[in-house]
């Protein structure tokens, strides 16, 4: 596999993992492997991506859904969750977009479309450590 940037050829083994994730998605799309009846599972697509790239990846996912592709995303990234929500609103596909929060004590998960703040809160819990550190300085 080869990656092209500015008309230069790069071996895929020598590019960053984030670039590879975009490249794989591009190959799936250009090869017409993602069809309307296909379910694409993206497990933590934010891994190895700069937050700005996470936003771009979320937009691509949203555009795929807008074009009747079935995408399932699992994530631990508050950036990804918020980006998916905002792009769903921008591209007017809220009815095709569903958010679920898996809870350890529950075997079944429920549709949490109306509780995105709960999802964001759970994903943002690690940031409370910084708040505690700031409070200790005072």
PDB file of C-alpha atoms in Angstrom:
ATOM      1  CA  UNK A   1       0.000   0.000   0.000  1.00  0.00           C
ATOM      2  CA  UNK A   2       1.165   3.468  -0.856  1.00  0.00           C
ATOM      3  CA  UNK A   3       0.168   6.882   0.511  1.00  0.00           C
ATOM      4  CA  UNK A   4       0.488   9.964  -1.685  1.00  0.00           C
ATOM      5  CA  UNK A   5       1.047  13.453  -0.296  1.00  0.00           C
ATOM      6  CA  UNK A   6       2.019  16.431  -2.436  1.00  0.00           C
ATOM      7  CA  UNK A   7       2.727  14.094  -5.370  1.00  0.00           C
ATOM      8  CA  UNK A   8       5.202  12.142  -3.234  1.00  0.00           C
ATOM      9  CA  UNK A   9       4.826   8.431  -2.663  1.00  0.00           C
ATOM     10  CA  UNK A  10       5.153   7.021   0.885  1.00  0.00           C
ATOM     11  CA  UNK A  11       5.057   3.391   1.953  1.00  0.00           C
ATOM     12  CA  UNK A  12       2.029   2.879   4.210  1.00  0.00           C
ATOM     13  CA  UNK A  13       4.321   1.291   6.809  1.00  0.00           C
ATOM     14  CA  UNK A  14       6.068   4.646   7.206  1.00  0.00           C
ATOM     15  CA  UNK A  15       3.038   6.858   7.880  1.00  0.00           C
ATOM     16  CA  UNK A  16       1.296   7.689  11.146  1.00  0.00           C
ATOM     17  CA  UNK A  17      -1.493   5.456  12.444  1.00  0.00           C
ATOM     18  CA  UNK A  18      -3.973   8.308  12.088  1.00  0.00           C
ATOM     19  CA  UNK A  19      -3.209   8.627   8.374  1.00  0.00           C
ATOM     20  CA  UNK A  20      -3.681   4.871   8.041  1.00  0.00           C
ATOM     21  CA  UNK A  21      -7.196   5.075   9.504  1.00  0.00           C
ATOM     22  CA  UNK A  22      -8.171   7.679   6.902  1.00  0.00           C
ATOM     23  CA  UNK A  23      -6.481   5.596   4.201  1.00  0.00           C
ATOM     24  CA  UNK A  24      -8.374   2.448   5.118  1.00  0.00           C
ATOM     25  CA  UNK A  25     -11.650   4.345   5.047  1.00  0.00           C
ATOM     26  CA  UNK A  26     -10.737   5.817   1.658  1.00  0.00           C
ATOM     27  CA  UNK A  27      -9.903   2.354   0.284  1.00  0.00           C
ATOM     28  CA  UNK A  28     -13.217   0.955   1.523  1.00  0.00           C
ATOM     29  CA  UNK A  29     -15.094   3.816  -0.115  1.00  0.00           C
ATOM     30  CA  UNK A  30     -13.205   3.870  -3.407  1.00  0.00           C
ATOM     31  CA  UNK A  31     -13.500   0.092  -3.705  1.00  0.00           C
ATOM     32  CA  UNK A  32     -17.261   0.346  -3.135  1.00  0.00           C
ATOM     33  CA  UNK A  33     -17.059  -2.043  -0.176  1.00  0.00           C
ATOM     34  CA  UNK A  34     -19.377   0.088   1.980  1.00  0.00           C
ATOM     35  CA  UNK A  35     -22.820  -0.550   0.563  1.00  0.00           C
ATOM     36  CA  UNK A  36     -26.255   0.450   1.858  1.00  0.00           C
ATOM     37  CA  UNK A  37     -26.796  -2.944   3.529  1.00  0.00           C
ATOM     38  CA  UNK A  38     -23.298  -3.141   5.021  1.00  0.00           C
ATOM     39  CA  UNK A  39     -22.689  -2.416   8.702  1.00  0.00           C
ATOM     40  CA  UNK A  40     -19.345  -0.736   9.283  1.00  0.00           C
ATOM     41  CA  UNK A  41     -18.095  -1.016  12.865  1.00  0.00           C
ATOM     42  CA  UNK A  42     -15.564   1.634  13.860  1.00  0.00           C
ATOM     43  CA  UNK A  43     -14.119   0.738  17.244  1.00  0.00           C
ATOM     44  CA  UNK A  44     -12.626   3.843  18.835  1.00  0.00           C
ATOM     45  CA  UNK A  45     -11.757   5.586  15.568  1.00  0.00           C
ATOM     46  CA  UNK A  46     -10.317   8.484  17.578  1.00  0.00           C
ATOM     47  CA  UNK A  47      -7.301   6.438  18.654  1.00  0.00           C
ATOM     48  CA  UNK A  48      -4.082   8.004  17.334  1.00  0.00           C
ATOM     49  CA  UNK A  49      -5.964  11.008  15.923  1.00  0.00           C
ATOM     50  CA  UNK A  50      -5.359  14.631  16.860  1.00  0.00           C
ATOM     51  CA  UNK A  51      -8.602  16.207  18.199  1.00  0.00           C
ATOM     52  CA  UNK A  52      -8.964  18.227  14.967  1.00  0.00           C
ATOM     53  CA  UNK A  53      -8.669  15.024  12.944  1.00  0.00           C
ATOM     54  CA  UNK A  54     -11.277  13.413  15.195  1.00  0.00           C
ATOM     55  CA  UNK A  55     -13.671  16.149  14.103  1.00  0.00           C
ATOM     56  CA  UNK A  56     -12.914  15.552  10.419  1.00  0.00           C
ATOM     57  CA  UNK A  57     -13.331  11.786  10.854  1.00  0.00           C
ATOM     58  CA  UNK A  58     -16.679  12.388  12.591  1.00  0.00           C
ATOM     59  CA  UNK A  59     -17.790  14.531   9.654  1.00  0.00           C
ATOM     60  CA  UNK A  60     -16.873  11.767   7.208  1.00  0.00           C
ATOM     61  CA  UNK A  61     -18.839   9.261   9.305  1.00  0.00           C
ATOM     62  CA  UNK A  62     -21.825  11.609   9.318  1.00  0.00           C
ATOM     63  CA  UNK A  63     -21.675  12.068   5.550  1.00  0.00           C
ATOM     64  CA  UNK A  64     -21.627   8.293   5.124  1.00  0.00           C
ATOM     65  CA  UNK A  65     -24.759   8.008   7.273  1.00  0.00           C
ATOM     66  CA  UNK A  66     -26.360  10.813   5.259  1.00  0.00           C
ATOM     67  CA  UNK A  67     -25.696   8.638   2.181  1.00  0.00           C
ATOM     68  CA  UNK A  68     -27.559   5.703   3.762  1.00  0.00           C
ATOM     69  CA  UNK A  69     -24.544   3.817   5.071  1.00  0.00           C
ATOM     70  CA  UNK A  70     -24.851   2.015   8.410  1.00  0.00           C
ATOM     71  CA  UNK A  71     -22.067   2.958  10.803  1.00  0.00           C
ATOM     72  CA  UNK A  72     -21.613   1.811  14.394  1.00  0.00           C
ATOM     73  CA  UNK A  73     -19.061   3.811  16.377  1.00  0.00           C
ATOM     74  CA  UNK A  74     -17.729   2.970  19.824  1.00  0.00           C
ATOM     75  CA  UNK A  75     -15.746   5.727  21.465  1.00  0.00           C
ATOM     76  CA  UNK A  76     -14.265   7.073  24.676  1.00  0.00           C
ATOM     77  CA  UNK A  77     -13.741  10.503  23.166  1.00  0.00           C
ATOM     78  CA  UNK A  78     -15.942  13.416  24.197  1.00  0.00           C
ATOM     79  CA  UNK A  79     -14.704  15.161  21.028  1.00  0.00           C
ATOM     80  CA  UNK A  80     -16.029  12.348  18.856  1.00  0.00           C
ATOM     81  CA  UNK A  81     -19.409  12.202  20.607  1.00  0.00           C
ATOM     82  CA  UNK A  82     -19.966  15.937  20.369  1.00  0.00           C
ATOM     83  CA  UNK A  83     -18.723  16.081  16.786  1.00  0.00           C
ATOM     84  CA  UNK A  84     -21.077  13.289  15.724  1.00  0.00           C
ATOM     85  CA  UNK A  85     -23.971  15.071  17.420  1.00  0.00           C
ATOM     86  CA  UNK A  86     -23.180  18.454  15.854  1.00  0.00           C
ATOM     87  CA  UNK A  87     -22.548  17.088  12.376  1.00  0.00           C
ATOM     88  CA  UNK A  88     -25.793  15.080  12.588  1.00  0.00           C
ATOM     89  CA  UNK A  89     -27.574  18.378  13.275  1.00  0.00           C
ATOM     90  CA  UNK A  90     -25.658  20.217  10.532  1.00  0.00           C
ATOM     91  CA  UNK A  91     -26.466  17.592   7.906  1.00  0.00           C
ATOM     92  CA  UNK A  92     -30.008  17.096   9.261  1.00  0.00           C
ATOM     93  CA  UNK A  93     -29.712  13.377   9.979  1.00  0.00           C
ATOM     94  CA  UNK A  94     -30.664  13.384  13.671  1.00  0.00           C
ATOM     95  CA  UNK A  95     -33.354  10.763  12.981  1.00  0.00           C
ATOM     96  CA  UNK A  96     -30.645   8.399  11.673  1.00  0.00           C
ATOM     97  CA  UNK A  97     -28.281   9.072  14.577  1.00  0.00           C
ATOM     98  CA  UNK A  98     -28.579   7.270  17.899  1.00  0.00           C
ATOM     99  CA  UNK A  99     -26.383   7.455  20.985  1.00  0.00           C
ATOM    100  CA  UNK A 100     -26.126   4.681  23.550  1.00  0.00           C
ATOM    101  CA  UNK A 101     -24.340   4.571  26.868  1.00  0.00           C
ATOM    102  CA  UNK A 102     -23.356   1.108  28.049  1.00  0.00           C
ATOM    103  CA  UNK A 103     -23.460   0.707  31.796  1.00  0.00           C
ATOM    104  CA  UNK A 104     -21.518  -2.017  33.554  1.00  0.00           C
ATOM    105  CA  UNK A 105     -24.334  -2.981  35.904  1.00  0.00           C
ATOM    106  CA  UNK A 106     -26.854  -3.348  33.075  1.00  0.00           C
ATOM    107  CA  UNK A 107     -26.712  -6.024  30.438  1.00  0.00           C
ATOM    108  CA  UNK A 108     -28.999  -4.083  28.093  1.00  0.00           C
ATOM    109  CA  UNK A 109     -28.222  -0.587  26.984  1.00  0.00           C
ATOM    110  CA  UNK A 110     -30.915   1.923  26.188  1.00  0.00           C
ATOM    111  CA  UNK A 111     -31.151   4.611  23.569  1.00  0.00           C
ATOM    112  CA  UNK A 112     -29.677   7.719  25.156  1.00  0.00           C
ATOM    113  CA  UNK A 113     -30.417  10.224  22.419  1.00  0.00           C
ATOM    114  CA  UNK A 114     -31.937  12.572  24.954  1.00  0.00           C
ATOM    115  CA  UNK A 115     -29.164  12.180  27.521  1.00  0.00           C
ATOM    116  CA  UNK A 116     -26.064  13.150  25.596  1.00  0.00           C
ATOM    117  CA  UNK A 117     -25.076  15.277  28.574  1.00  0.00           C
ATOM    118  CA  UNK A 118     -24.800  12.067  30.628  1.00  0.00           C
ATOM    119  CA  UNK A 119     -22.512  10.538  28.000  1.00  0.00           C
ATOM    120  CA  UNK A 120     -20.399  13.697  27.853  1.00  0.00           C
ATOM    121  CA  UNK A 121     -20.229  13.796  31.636  1.00  0.00           C
ATOM    122  CA  UNK A 122     -18.994  10.201  31.832  1.00  0.00           C
ATOM    123  CA  UNK A 123     -16.372  10.773  29.151  1.00  0.00           C
ATOM    124  CA  UNK A 124     -15.205  13.982  30.830  1.00  0.00           C
ATOM    125  CA  UNK A 125     -14.719  12.464  34.301  1.00  0.00           C
ATOM    126  CA  UNK A 126     -10.912  12.220  33.899  1.00  0.00           C
ATOM    127  CA  UNK A 127     -10.749  16.013  33.570  1.00  0.00           C
ATOM    128  CA  UNK A 128     -11.975  16.319  37.171  1.00  0.00           C
ATOM    129  CA  UNK A 129      -8.454  15.283  38.226  1.00  0.00           C
ATOM    130  CA  UNK A 130      -7.184  18.577  36.795  1.00  0.00           C
ATOM    131  CA  UNK A 131      -9.860  20.489  38.704  1.00  0.00           C
ATOM    132  CA  UNK A 132      -8.753  18.786  41.917  1.00  0.00           C
ATOM    133  CA  UNK A 133      -5.115  19.642  41.194  1.00  0.00           C
ATOM    134  CA  UNK A 134      -6.068  23.282  40.599  1.00  0.00           C
ATOM    135  CA  UNK A 135      -8.017  23.359  43.865  1.00  0.00           C
ATOM    136  CA  UNK A 136      -4.993  22.007  45.754  1.00  0.00           C
ATOM    137  CA  UNK A 137      -2.889  24.928  44.480  1.00  0.00           C
ATOM    138  CA  UNK A 138      -5.264  27.451  46.040  1.00  0.00           C
TER     139      UNK A 138
END
